[in-house]
Short mmCIF file of N, CA and C and ligand atoms in Angstrom, two decimals:
data_model
loop_
_atom_site.label_atom_id
_atom_site.label_comp_id
_atom_site.label_asym_id
_atom_site.label_seq_id
_atom_site.Cartn_x
_atom_site.Cartn_y
_atom_site.Cartn_z
N UNK A 30 80.57 101.49 116.27
CA UNK A 30 81.52 101.50 115.16
C UNK A 30 81.03 102.39 114.02
N UNK A 31 79.68 102.45 113.84
CA UNK A 31 79.16 103.36 112.83
C UNK A 31 79.51 104.79 113.19
N UNK A 32 79.41 105.11 114.49
CA UNK A 32 79.77 106.45 114.94
C UNK A 32 81.23 106.77 114.65
N UNK A 33 82.11 105.77 114.84
CA UNK A 33 83.54 105.98 114.56
C UNK A 33 83.75 106.22 113.07
N UNK A 34 82.96 105.52 112.25
CA UNK A 34 83.05 105.74 110.80
C UNK A 34 82.70 107.17 110.44
N UNK A 35 81.69 107.69 111.12
CA UNK A 35 81.27 109.07 110.87
C UNK A 35 82.37 110.04 111.28
N UNK A 36 83.00 109.76 112.43
CA UNK A 36 84.11 110.61 112.88
C UNK A 36 85.25 110.57 111.87
N UNK A 37 85.58 109.36 111.40
CA UNK A 37 86.66 109.22 110.41
C UNK A 37 86.36 110.04 109.16
N UNK A 38 85.13 109.90 108.67
CA UNK A 38 84.75 110.65 107.48
C UNK A 38 84.87 112.15 107.70
N UNK A 39 84.45 112.62 108.87
CA UNK A 39 84.50 114.05 109.17
C UNK A 39 85.95 114.54 109.23
N UNK A 40 86.84 113.72 109.82
CA UNK A 40 88.25 114.10 109.87
C UNK A 40 88.81 114.20 108.45
N UNK A 41 88.47 113.22 107.61
CA UNK A 41 88.97 113.22 106.22
C UNK A 41 88.46 114.45 105.45
N UNK A 42 87.18 114.77 105.63
CA UNK A 42 86.62 115.92 104.92
C UNK A 42 87.22 117.23 105.43
N UNK A 43 87.45 117.31 106.74
CA UNK A 43 88.08 118.51 107.31
C UNK A 43 89.50 118.66 106.78
N UNK A 44 90.24 117.54 106.70
CA UNK A 44 91.61 117.58 106.19
C UNK A 44 91.64 118.09 104.76
N UNK A 45 90.66 117.63 103.96
CA UNK A 45 90.57 118.05 102.56
C UNK A 45 90.47 119.57 102.45
N UNK A 46 89.75 120.19 103.37
CA UNK A 46 89.60 121.65 103.38
C UNK A 46 90.94 122.35 103.54
N UNK A 47 91.91 121.65 104.15
CA UNK A 47 93.25 122.21 104.37
C UNK A 47 94.23 121.73 103.30
N UNK A 48 93.72 121.12 102.23
CA UNK A 48 94.57 120.66 101.15
C UNK A 48 95.31 119.38 101.48
N UNK A 49 94.85 118.67 102.49
CA UNK A 49 95.52 117.44 102.92
C UNK A 49 94.80 116.21 102.37
N UNK A 50 95.55 115.17 102.07
CA UNK A 50 94.98 113.89 101.68
C UNK A 50 94.93 112.96 102.87
N UNK A 51 94.08 111.96 102.79
CA UNK A 51 93.94 111.01 103.89
C UNK A 51 93.81 109.58 103.36
N UNK A 52 94.12 108.64 104.20
CA UNK A 52 93.85 107.23 103.90
C UNK A 52 93.46 106.52 105.19
N UNK A 53 92.22 106.09 105.24
CA UNK A 53 91.74 105.34 106.40
C UNK A 53 92.28 103.92 106.29
N UNK A 54 92.88 103.41 107.34
CA UNK A 54 93.41 102.04 107.29
C UNK A 54 93.42 101.42 108.68
N UNK A 55 92.62 100.38 108.84
CA UNK A 55 92.67 99.70 110.13
C UNK A 55 93.87 98.78 110.24
N UNK A 56 94.57 98.54 109.11
CA UNK A 56 95.81 97.75 109.19
C UNK A 56 96.79 98.38 110.17
N UNK A 57 96.79 99.72 110.21
CA UNK A 57 97.73 100.42 111.08
C UNK A 57 97.60 100.03 112.53
N UNK A 58 96.38 99.82 112.97
CA UNK A 58 96.22 99.54 114.41
C UNK A 58 96.45 98.07 114.74
N UNK A 59 96.73 97.24 113.69
CA UNK A 59 97.13 95.87 114.01
C UNK A 59 98.43 95.89 114.81
N UNK A 60 99.22 96.92 114.58
CA UNK A 60 100.50 97.06 115.27
C UNK A 60 100.37 98.09 116.38
N UNK A 61 99.39 97.88 117.22
CA UNK A 61 99.05 98.91 118.20
C UNK A 61 100.19 99.21 119.17
N UNK A 62 101.07 98.24 119.42
CA UNK A 62 102.17 98.50 120.35
C UNK A 62 103.12 99.58 119.80
N UNK A 63 103.24 99.62 118.47
CA UNK A 63 104.09 100.65 117.86
C UNK A 63 103.47 102.02 118.09
N UNK A 64 102.15 102.12 117.85
CA UNK A 64 101.47 103.40 118.07
C UNK A 64 101.51 103.81 119.53
N UNK A 65 101.29 102.84 120.40
CA UNK A 65 101.30 103.16 121.83
C UNK A 65 102.65 103.72 122.25
N UNK A 66 103.72 103.13 121.69
CA UNK A 66 105.07 103.57 122.06
C UNK A 66 105.35 104.99 121.55
N UNK A 67 105.09 105.21 120.24
CA UNK A 67 105.51 106.49 119.65
C UNK A 67 104.51 107.62 119.87
N UNK A 68 103.23 107.28 120.05
CA UNK A 68 102.23 108.32 120.28
C UNK A 68 101.83 108.41 121.76
N UNK A 69 102.52 107.61 122.58
CA UNK A 69 102.30 107.65 124.02
C UNK A 69 100.82 107.41 124.37
N UNK A 70 100.27 106.34 123.79
CA UNK A 70 98.86 106.00 124.03
C UNK A 70 98.81 104.92 125.12
N UNK A 71 98.12 105.18 126.23
CA UNK A 71 98.09 104.21 127.34
C UNK A 71 97.30 102.95 126.99
N UNK A 72 97.56 101.88 127.71
CA UNK A 72 96.93 100.58 127.47
C UNK A 72 95.41 100.61 127.71
N UNK A 73 94.93 101.57 128.52
CA UNK A 73 93.49 101.61 128.80
C UNK A 73 92.69 102.30 127.69
N UNK A 74 93.37 102.75 126.63
CA UNK A 74 92.70 103.32 125.46
C UNK A 74 92.69 102.29 124.34
N UNK A 75 91.51 102.09 123.73
CA UNK A 75 91.38 101.12 122.64
C UNK A 75 91.56 101.84 121.31
N UNK A 76 92.43 101.31 120.47
CA UNK A 76 92.61 101.88 119.13
C UNK A 76 91.60 101.23 118.20
N UNK A 77 90.79 102.03 117.50
CA UNK A 77 89.76 101.45 116.63
C UNK A 77 90.02 101.73 115.15
N UNK A 78 90.77 102.76 114.83
CA UNK A 78 91.00 103.07 113.42
C UNK A 78 92.22 103.96 113.28
N UNK A 79 92.86 103.87 112.13
CA UNK A 79 94.00 104.74 111.83
C UNK A 79 93.72 105.56 110.59
N UNK A 80 94.16 106.80 110.61
CA UNK A 80 94.03 107.65 109.42
C UNK A 80 95.38 108.31 109.15
N UNK A 81 95.95 108.00 108.00
CA UNK A 81 97.16 108.70 107.57
C UNK A 81 96.75 110.02 106.97
N UNK A 82 97.45 111.08 107.33
CA UNK A 82 97.13 112.42 106.82
C UNK A 82 98.42 113.06 106.31
N UNK A 83 98.36 113.64 105.12
CA UNK A 83 99.55 114.29 104.59
C UNK A 83 99.26 114.99 103.28
N UNK A 84 100.30 115.60 102.72
CA UNK A 84 100.14 116.28 101.43
C UNK A 84 100.33 115.25 100.32
N UNK A 85 99.30 115.02 99.50
CA UNK A 85 99.40 113.98 98.47
C UNK A 85 100.42 114.34 97.40
N UNK A 86 101.17 113.33 96.94
CA UNK A 86 102.05 113.48 95.79
C UNK A 86 101.23 113.07 94.57
N UNK A 87 100.70 114.07 93.86
CA UNK A 87 99.80 113.79 92.74
C UNK A 87 100.52 113.08 91.60
N UNK A 88 101.86 113.13 91.57
CA UNK A 88 102.61 112.48 90.50
C UNK A 88 102.93 111.02 90.79
N UNK A 89 102.71 110.59 92.03
CA UNK A 89 102.96 109.19 92.37
C UNK A 89 101.92 108.32 91.66
N UNK A 90 102.37 107.31 90.88
CA UNK A 90 101.43 106.52 90.05
C UNK A 90 100.20 106.02 90.80
N UNK A 91 100.37 105.51 92.01
CA UNK A 91 99.22 104.95 92.74
C UNK A 91 98.17 106.02 93.04
N UNK A 92 98.61 107.26 93.12
CA UNK A 92 97.67 108.35 93.42
C UNK A 92 96.89 108.80 92.20
N UNK A 93 97.23 108.25 91.03
CA UNK A 93 96.48 108.56 89.81
C UNK A 93 95.34 107.57 89.59
N UNK A 94 95.31 106.53 90.41
CA UNK A 94 94.28 105.51 90.27
C UNK A 94 92.91 106.07 90.64
N UNK A 95 91.93 105.85 89.77
CA UNK A 95 90.55 106.21 90.10
C UNK A 95 89.79 104.92 90.29
N UNK A 96 89.44 104.65 91.53
CA UNK A 96 88.82 103.36 91.84
C UNK A 96 87.34 103.36 91.49
N UNK A 97 86.82 102.13 91.27
CA UNK A 97 85.41 101.96 90.94
C UNK A 97 84.57 102.22 92.19
N UNK A 98 83.37 102.70 91.99
CA UNK A 98 82.44 102.91 93.09
C UNK A 98 81.15 102.16 92.82
N UNK A 99 80.63 101.50 93.84
CA UNK A 99 79.31 100.88 93.76
C UNK A 99 78.30 102.02 93.59
N UNK A 100 77.37 101.88 92.63
CA UNK A 100 76.37 102.95 92.49
C UNK A 100 75.58 103.13 93.78
N UNK A 101 75.28 104.35 94.14
CA UNK A 101 74.56 104.63 95.39
C UNK A 101 73.24 103.87 95.44
N UNK A 102 72.55 103.80 94.32
CA UNK A 102 71.25 103.13 94.30
C UNK A 102 71.37 101.62 94.57
N UNK A 103 72.56 101.06 94.38
CA UNK A 103 72.74 99.64 94.63
C UNK A 103 72.85 99.32 96.12
N UNK A 104 73.11 100.33 96.94
CA UNK A 104 73.29 100.09 98.37
C UNK A 104 72.31 100.91 99.22
N UNK A 105 71.31 101.51 98.54
CA UNK A 105 70.40 102.42 99.24
C UNK A 105 68.96 102.11 98.88
N UNK A 106 68.08 102.17 99.85
CA UNK A 106 66.64 102.12 99.59
C UNK A 106 66.09 103.51 99.91
N UNK A 107 65.55 104.18 98.91
CA UNK A 107 65.03 105.54 99.09
C UNK A 107 63.53 105.47 99.38
N UNK A 108 63.09 106.03 100.45
CA UNK A 108 61.68 106.06 100.81
C UNK A 108 61.23 107.51 100.93
N UNK A 109 60.12 107.86 100.30
CA UNK A 109 59.55 109.20 100.43
C UNK A 109 60.21 110.24 99.57
N UNK A 110 60.99 109.80 98.56
CA UNK A 110 61.62 110.76 97.67
C UNK A 110 61.11 110.62 96.23
N UNK A 111 59.90 110.08 96.08
CA UNK A 111 59.34 109.87 94.74
C UNK A 111 58.99 111.20 94.08
C1 FMN B 22 86.97 102.02 107.71
C2 FMN B 22 88.01 101.81 106.61
C3 FMN B 22 89.12 101.03 106.87
C4 FMN B 22 90.06 100.79 105.87
N1 FMN B 22 91.15 100.04 106.14
C5 FMN B 22 92.05 99.80 105.16
C6 FMN B 22 93.19 99.00 105.42
O1 FMN B 22 93.40 98.51 106.53
N2 FMN B 22 94.05 98.80 104.41
C7 FMN B 22 93.86 99.33 103.16
O2 FMN B 22 94.68 99.09 102.28
N3 FMN B 22 92.77 100.10 102.91
C8 FMN B 22 91.88 100.34 103.87
N4 FMN B 22 90.79 101.10 103.60
C9 FMN B 22 90.63 101.63 102.23
C10 FMN B 22 91.40 102.91 102.03
O3 FMN B 22 91.18 103.86 103.04
C11 FMN B 22 90.93 103.56 100.72
O4 FMN B 22 89.56 103.72 100.79
C12 FMN B 22 91.37 102.67 99.60
O5 FMN B 22 92.75 102.81 99.47
C13 FMN B 22 90.64 103.01 98.32
O6 FMN B 22 90.85 104.32 97.96
P1 FMN B 22 89.78 105.06 97.11
O7 FMN B 22 89.16 106.05 98.07
O8 FMN B 22 90.53 105.71 96.02
O9 FMN B 22 88.79 104.05 96.66
C14 FMN B 22 89.85 101.37 104.59
C15 FMN B 22 88.74 102.16 104.35
C16 FMN B 22 87.82 102.38 105.34
C17 FMN B 22 86.62 103.25 105.02
#
């Protein structure tokens, strides 16, 4: 799953290079039968994550929200960088 997270991040960063916005959401795959039907995904493939990709509407109020971030030092132990 960590590997999938890395793939998701890489897709999001690549999309950004093309001026596209993204939103990672595993809620999307709760409705996997919908995705299977419209994206023609066979039952032997497991859906692990969804990423919406599109051109962001910068004027949409929700897109003006700047969310809080946990400081990096609060979730990281740095060794050998003294
Ligand atoms: C692995 C992953 C799964 C996520 N799944 C959902 C989800 O199912 N529903 C949701 O509302 N946000 C989900 N998020 C959060 C959104 O992608 C996004 O990070 C959130 O809207 C906060 O936006 P921000 O980047 O401005 O903080 C997920 C994020 C990650 C990294």
